[in-house]
Amino acid sequence: MYLLDILYFAWPLWVSNILLNSLGVYKFWDQRLDFNIQFFDGKELLGRSTTLGGLVVSILFACFAFYFFPEHHLLFIKALSGFCGHILFSFIKRRLDIKPGSYILGISHVDYIILFSLIYLALGNTDYGILISTYIITVIATPFVTKLFFRLGLRQHRL
């Protein structure tokens, strides 16, 4: 039953991230969210893959999830945290001069899990087992899922 608890907890996060990661192949979604604005340090504000299309899809998915499952109040937050985590870590990676598209084990493609875990804990939830299990499963599965999506033409980058 514990695996079902993890799946129940994580599916909105995973679906949101999969939707966002497969947008990159559609050029009409490519308008950067930061509109090429540079931060005070002269570097890009956000990464090139942080787009308006991602924001739109994230909001639509969050509304969809909440509409069909209104009794699960965290669904809206889970769905939005996917994109918000991407924005936050994109900003951090630009400040640290990490090359765009670089894969950082434990952070890349799990930024949304990290952000939602912090939100989840801030809301008073203390099921650390679910959070840690979701993080570990995501870290392990990400290379396989992203390579599969790359081969299916749904991603621009292999990892």
XYZ file of N, CA and C in Angstrom:
477
model
N 0.813 -1.206 0.000
C 0.000 0.000 0.000
C 0.852 1.265 0.000
N 2.051 1.184 0.544
C 2.911 2.362 0.617
C 3.234 2.899 -0.773
N 3.439 1.998 -1.728
C 3.720 2.422 -3.102
C 2.533 3.191 -3.676
N 1.322 2.757 -3.364
C 0.132 3.488 -3.818
C 0.068 4.876 -3.187
N 0.467 4.984 -1.934
C 0.513 6.294 -1.274
C 1.494 7.225 -1.983
N 2.641 6.677 -2.368
C 3.639 7.474 -3.089
C 3.087 7.912 -4.437
N 2.469 6.976 -5.162
C 1.900 7.317 -6.476
C 0.805 8.364 -6.339
N -0.053 8.209 -5.335
C -1.123 9.179 -5.105
C -0.545 10.559 -4.797
N 0.502 10.562 -3.994
C 1.150 11.820 -3.630
C 1.841 12.466 -4.831
N 2.535 11.663 -5.631
C 3.446 12.194 -6.642
C 2.855 12.403 -8.027
N 1.740 11.763 -8.378
C 1.297 11.819 -9.775
C 1.089 13.238 -10.299
N 0.500 14.182 -9.538
C 0.350 15.527 -10.116
C 1.696 16.196 -10.384
N 2.660 15.935 -9.515
C 3.997 16.497 -9.714
C 4.630 15.921 -10.969
N 4.545 14.603 -11.125
C 5.159 13.946 -12.278
C 4.476 14.336 -13.585
N 3.143 14.350 -13.594
C 2.419 14.707 -14.823
C 2.728 16.148 -15.214
N 2.712 17.047 -14.253
C 3.036 18.445 -14.532
C 4.428 18.567 -15.136
N 5.395 17.879 -14.562
C 6.765 17.947 -15.066
C 6.890 17.326 -16.452
N 6.217 16.213 -16.692
C 6.254 15.573 -18.014
C 5.664 16.504 -19.062
N 4.541 17.141 -18.738
C 3.940 18.090 -19.681
C 4.904 19.232 -19.987
N 5.524 19.768 -18.955
C 6.443 20.889 -19.152
C 7.671 20.475 -19.943
N 8.193 19.286 -19.682
C 9.393 18.832 -20.378
C 9.137 18.480 -21.827
N 7.915 18.135 -22.176
C 7.656 17.786 -23.564
C 7.219 18.986 -24.400
N 7.124 20.159 -23.791
C 6.757 21.366 -24.539
C 7.873 21.873 -25.435
N 9.109 21.592 -25.082
C 10.253 22.159 -25.784
C 10.306 21.848 -27.260
N 9.627 20.799 -27.690
C 9.666 20.445 -29.107
C 8.692 21.284 -29.928
N 7.824 22.022 -29.267
C 6.854 22.846 -29.975
C 7.319 24.293 -29.963
N 7.766 24.773 -31.090
C 8.399 26.092 -31.178
C 7.469 27.243 -30.795
N 6.169 27.087 -31.005
C 5.279 28.197 -30.680
C 5.162 28.412 -29.170
N 5.689 27.514 -28.359
C 5.682 27.678 -26.911
C 6.988 28.279 -26.407
N 7.881 28.657 -27.304
C 9.249 28.992 -26.939
C 9.494 30.401 -26.397
N 8.501 31.232 -26.270
C 8.734 32.582 -25.754
C 9.236 32.504 -24.315
N 10.421 33.029 -24.102
C 11.024 32.966 -22.769
C 10.209 33.755 -21.753
N 10.099 33.212 -20.567
C 9.342 33.855 -19.500
C 10.005 35.147 -19.042
N 11.328 35.210 -19.106
C 12.041 36.413 -18.666
C 12.211 37.454 -19.771
N 11.689 37.170 -20.968
C 11.763 38.087 -22.113
C 13.188 38.582 -22.363
N 14.167 37.698 -22.144
C 15.596 37.987 -22.358
C 16.146 39.092 -21.456
N 15.470 39.360 -20.355
C 15.947 40.372 -19.404
C 17.124 39.791 -18.626
N 18.119 40.631 -18.403
C 19.265 40.196 -17.610
C 19.112 40.665 -16.171
N 19.662 39.886 -15.261
C 19.638 40.223 -13.841
C 20.711 41.270 -13.564
N 20.777 41.778 -12.347
C 21.759 42.801 -11.980
C 23.196 42.355 -12.213
N 23.428 41.051 -12.162
C 24.783 40.526 -12.356
C 25.160 40.398 -13.830
N 24.250 40.809 -14.726
C 24.521 40.764 -16.156
C 24.234 39.419 -16.801
N 23.812 38.443 -16.021
C 23.505 37.107 -16.541
C 22.016 37.017 -16.849
N 21.659 36.001 -17.630
C 20.245 35.762 -17.911
C 19.485 35.636 -16.592
N 18.271 36.154 -16.572
C 17.452 36.047 -15.369
C 17.060 34.589 -15.135
N 16.556 33.950 -16.190
C 16.147 32.545 -16.143
C 16.737 31.819 -17.338
N 16.618 30.509 -17.334
C 17.109 29.717 -18.451
C 16.193 29.822 -19.662
N 16.701 29.405 -20.797
C 15.946 29.488 -22.053
C 14.736 28.560 -22.086
N 14.756 27.516 -21.279
C 13.637 26.568 -21.297
C 12.519 26.963 -20.334
N 12.649 28.099 -19.689
C 11.601 28.604 -18.807
C 10.747 29.551 -19.641
N 9.613 29.031 -20.129
C 8.847 29.743 -21.151
C 7.435 30.113 -20.698
N 6.840 31.032 -21.458
C 5.439 31.392 -21.220
C 4.531 30.190 -21.449
N 4.868 29.377 -22.436
C 4.092 28.162 -22.692
C 4.071 27.255 -21.477
N 5.212 27.138 -20.816
C 5.286 26.334 -19.599
C 4.400 26.890 -18.505
N 4.380 28.204 -18.380
C 3.524 28.848 -17.390
C 2.052 28.573 -17.694
N 1.660 28.729 -18.952
C 0.268 28.494 -19.356
C -0.135 27.045 -19.086
N 0.699 26.105 -19.509
C 0.385 24.689 -19.306
C 0.319 24.355 -17.821
N 1.211 24.915 -17.042
C 1.216 24.666 -15.606
C -0.071 25.168 -14.957
N -0.480 26.363 -15.304
C -1.721 26.922 -14.746
C -2.929 26.112 -15.201
N -2.980 25.756 -16.484
C -4.104 24.962 -16.994
C -4.173 23.596 -16.320
N -3.021 22.943 -16.169
C -3.013 21.637 -15.513
C -3.433 21.763 -14.052
N -2.973 22.802 -13.368
C -3.354 23.012 -11.970
C -4.869 23.214 -11.856
N -5.444 24.013 -12.748
C -6.896 24.241 -12.744
C -7.647 22.952 -13.062
N -7.151 22.204 -14.041
C -7.752 20.923 -14.417
C -7.748 19.966 -13.224
N -6.602 19.833 -12.579
C -6.480 18.917 -11.440
C -7.420 19.329 -10.312
N -7.469 20.617 -10.017
C -8.319 21.092 -8.927
C -9.798 20.960 -9.284
N -10.154 21.205 -10.543
C -11.549 21.111 -10.975
C -12.073 19.680 -10.828
N -11.272 18.710 -11.265
C -11.727 17.328 -11.240
C -11.525 16.644 -9.886
N -10.691 17.206 -9.046
C -10.437 16.629 -7.722
C -10.457 17.736 -6.663
N -11.591 18.452 -6.519
C -11.622 19.617 -5.622
C -11.399 19.267 -4.150
N -11.682 18.028 -3.779
C -11.498 17.646 -2.377
C -10.021 17.500 -1.997
N -9.168 17.450 -2.991
C -7.733 17.318 -2.745
C -7.073 18.680 -2.954
N -7.139 19.503 -1.935
C -6.699 20.897 -2.025
C -5.232 21.063 -2.405
N -4.393 20.090 -2.135
C -2.974 20.225 -2.473
C -2.683 20.002 -3.954
N -3.651 19.471 -4.703
C -3.402 19.217 -6.125
C -3.039 20.482 -6.879
N -3.735 21.559 -6.604
C -3.455 22.821 -7.285
C -2.024 23.264 -6.997
N -1.642 23.184 -5.728
C -0.289 23.585 -5.330
C 0.747 22.647 -5.931
N 0.463 21.342 -5.926
C 1.400 20.376 -6.512
C 1.624 20.673 -7.987
N 0.538 20.883 -8.701
C 0.649 21.113 -10.141
C 1.421 22.392 -10.441
N 1.171 23.442 -9.699
C 1.893 24.700 -9.919
C 3.340 24.647 -9.440
N 3.594 23.853 -8.417
C 4.959 23.806 -7.891
C 5.936 23.220 -8.901
N 5.430 22.434 -9.849
C 6.307 21.919 -10.898
C 6.987 23.045 -11.645
N 6.217 24.002 -12.074
C 6.785 25.116 -12.835
C 7.518 26.095 -11.920
N 6.967 26.328 -10.748
C 7.632 27.254 -9.820
C 8.997 26.728 -9.394
N 9.104 25.416 -9.189
C 10.399 24.818 -8.871
C 11.371 24.987 -10.015
N 10.864 24.828 -11.227
C 11.699 25.022 -12.416
C 12.198 26.468 -12.485
N 11.328 27.422 -12.215
C 11.716 28.839 -12.231
C 12.795 29.109 -11.174
N 12.557 28.646 -9.962
C 13.493 28.895 -8.869
C 14.878 28.322 -9.165
N 14.930 27.068 -9.585
C 16.229 26.449 -9.825
C 16.879 26.965 -11.106
N 16.079 27.412 -12.057
C 16.637 28.043 -13.252
C 17.353 29.331 -12.856
N 16.713 30.100 -11.989
C 17.316 31.337 -11.487
C 18.625 31.039 -10.744
N 18.591 30.042 -9.871
C 19.784 29.677 -9.095
C 20.904 29.192 -10.010
N 20.570 28.350 -10.982
C 21.597 27.826 -11.896
C 22.251 28.949 -12.700
N 21.478 29.960 -13.099
C 22.067 31.089 -13.833
C 23.021 31.868 -12.938
N 22.667 32.046 -11.663
C 23.545 32.773 -10.739
C 24.852 32.017 -10.497
N 24.792 30.684 -10.523
C 25.972 29.859 -10.250
C 26.775 29.543 -11.510
N 26.398 30.162 -12.637
C 27.089 29.948 -13.917
C 27.076 28.497 -14.379
N 26.009 27.793 -14.083
C 25.883 26.419 -14.561
C 25.388 26.474 -15.998
N 26.066 25.781 -16.869
C 25.776 25.798 -18.298
C 24.322 25.382 -18.558
N 23.602 26.133 -19.408
C 22.224 25.765 -19.737
C 22.150 24.334 -20.274
N 21.173 23.597 -19.795
C 20.989 22.220 -20.234
C 21.845 21.214 -19.492
N 22.704 21.695 -18.583
C 23.551 20.779 -17.821
C 22.696 19.942 -16.878
N 23.080 18.688 -16.739
C 22.380 17.783 -15.829
C 23.141 17.715 -14.517
N 22.465 18.003 -13.418
C 23.065 17.943 -12.090
C 22.297 16.884 -11.305
N 22.949 15.751 -11.055
C 22.308 14.645 -10.358
C 21.757 15.112 -9.013
N 20.509 14.783 -8.769
C 19.879 15.138 -7.505
C 19.156 16.466 -7.509
N 19.384 17.270 -8.558
C 18.704 18.567 -8.650
C 17.957 18.692 -9.981
N 18.646 18.419 -11.088
C 18.009 18.549 -12.397
C 16.826 17.585 -12.501
N 15.741 18.083 -12.988
C 14.499 17.343 -13.199
C 13.821 16.902 -11.905
N 14.330 17.314 -10.762
C 13.637 17.046 -9.499
C 13.427 18.338 -8.718
N 13.713 19.466 -9.355
C 13.545 20.759 -8.693
C 12.117 20.953 -8.196
N 11.159 20.464 -8.947
C 9.754 20.596 -8.566
C 9.441 19.763 -7.323
N 10.079 18.613 -7.167
C 9.881 17.776 -5.977
C 10.461 18.490 -4.752
N 11.635 19.072 -4.926
C 12.283 19.776 -3.817
C 11.411 20.940 -3.348
N 10.938 21.766 -4.293
C 10.116 22.918 -3.912
C 8.820 22.477 -3.252
N 8.118 21.506 -3.849
C 6.857 21.097 -3.240
C 7.088 20.471 -1.869
N 8.178 19.752 -1.683
C 8.475 19.164 -0.375
C 8.604 20.253 0.683
N 9.258 21.348 0.334
C 9.385 22.466 1.274
C 8.019 23.077 1.584
N 7.181 23.225 0.555
C 5.824 23.756 0.757
C 5.023 22.800 1.636
N 5.101 21.521 1.324
C 4.383 20.475 2.056
C 4.748 20.502 3.541
N 6.037 20.611 3.820
C 6.489 20.675 5.211
C 6.049 21.976 5.878
N 6.088 23.082 5.144
C 5.668 24.377 5.691
C 4.183 24.385 6.048
N 3.399 23.557 5.359
C 1.965 23.463 5.648
C 1.678 22.560 6.848
N 2.739 22.045 7.466
C 2.565 21.249 8.671
C 2.524 19.748 8.462
N 2.695 19.293 7.248
C 2.715 17.857 6.979
C 4.090 17.302 7.336
N 4.096 16.118 7.907
C 5.373 15.566 8.369
C 5.623 14.148 7.867
N 5.042 13.780 6.758
C 5.273 12.437 6.224
C 6.567 12.441 5.414
N 7.669 12.393 6.131
C 8.982 12.454 5.492
C 9.228 11.251 4.585
N 8.672 10.110 4.937
C 8.861 8.900 4.136
C 8.343 9.072 2.721
N 7.165 9.661 2.589
C 6.586 9.914 1.260
C 7.476 10.875 0.484
N 7.923 11.941 1.122
C 8.763 12.932 0.444
C 10.078 12.321 -0.019
N 10.739 11.607 0.865
C 12.033 11.008 0.521
C 11.863 9.940 -0.550
N 10.833 9.108 -0.423
C 10.585 8.061 -1.422
C 10.288 8.660 -2.789
N 9.465 9.703 -2.820
C 9.143 10.369 -4.087
C 10.401 10.940 -4.720
N 11.235 11.561 -3.920
C 12.488 12.133 -4.416
C 13.388 11.039 -4.988
N 13.581 9.956 -4.251
C 14.467 8.873 -4.699
C 13.943 8.227 -5.974
N 12.657 7.924 -6.020
C 12.071 7.324 -7.226
C 12.250 8.253 -8.415
N 12.042 9.541 -8.210
C 12.174 10.512 -9.299
C 13.614 10.606 -9.783
N 14.567 10.642 -8.866
C 15.983 10.707 -9.254
C 16.375 9.470 -10.060
N 15.902 8.302 -9.640
C 16.244 7.059 -10.338
C 15.547 6.972 -11.692
N 14.276 7.344 -11.756
C 13.496 7.186 -12.985
C 13.783 8.251 -14.037
N 14.198 9.431 -13.619
C 14.369 10.550 -14.548
C 15.257 10.250 -15.745
N 16.453 9.695 -15.579
C 17.280 9.432 -16.765
C 16.600 8.507 -17.777
N 15.872 7.519 -17.293
C 15.197 6.587 -18.190
C 14.030 7.254 -18.913
N 13.226 7.996 -18.165
C 12.058 8.663 -18.752
C 12.488 9.742 -19.742
N 13.488 10.539 -19.393
C 13.911 11.607 -20.304
C 14.523 11.039 -21.579
N 15.279 9.957 -21.472
C 15.844 9.335 -22.679
C 14.744 8.748 -23.551
N 13.736 8.147 -22.938
C 12.597 7.623 -23.693
C 11.882 8.755 -24.421
N 11.616 9.857 -23.721
C 10.942 10.990 -24.348
C 11.790 11.591 -25.460
N 13.088 11.599 -25.290
C 13.992 12.080 -26.338
C 13.855 11.203 -27.583
N 13.853 9.908 -27.394
C 13.722 8.977 -28.532
C 12.362 9.077 -29.205
N 11.343 9.418 -28.439
C 10.003 9.579 -29.005
C 9.809 10.950 -29.652
N 10.832 11.794 -29.560
C 10.755 13.127 -30.152
C 10.023 14.138 -29.297
N 9.836 13.843 -28.023
C 9.115 14.741 -27.128
C 10.038 15.630 -26.300
N 11.339 15.445 -26.456
C 12.337 16.267 -25.758
C 13.429 16.644 -26.730
N 14.025 17.817 -26.511
C 15.135 18.260 -27.350
C 16.461 17.714 -26.853
N 16.576 17.479 -25.551
C 17.832 17.022 -24.957
C 17.646 15.632 -24.366
N 18.689 14.826 -24.491
C 18.627 13.444 -24.016
C 18.409 13.363 -22.508
N 19.022 14.259 -21.757
C 18.888 14.196 -20.298
C 18.625 15.559 -19.709
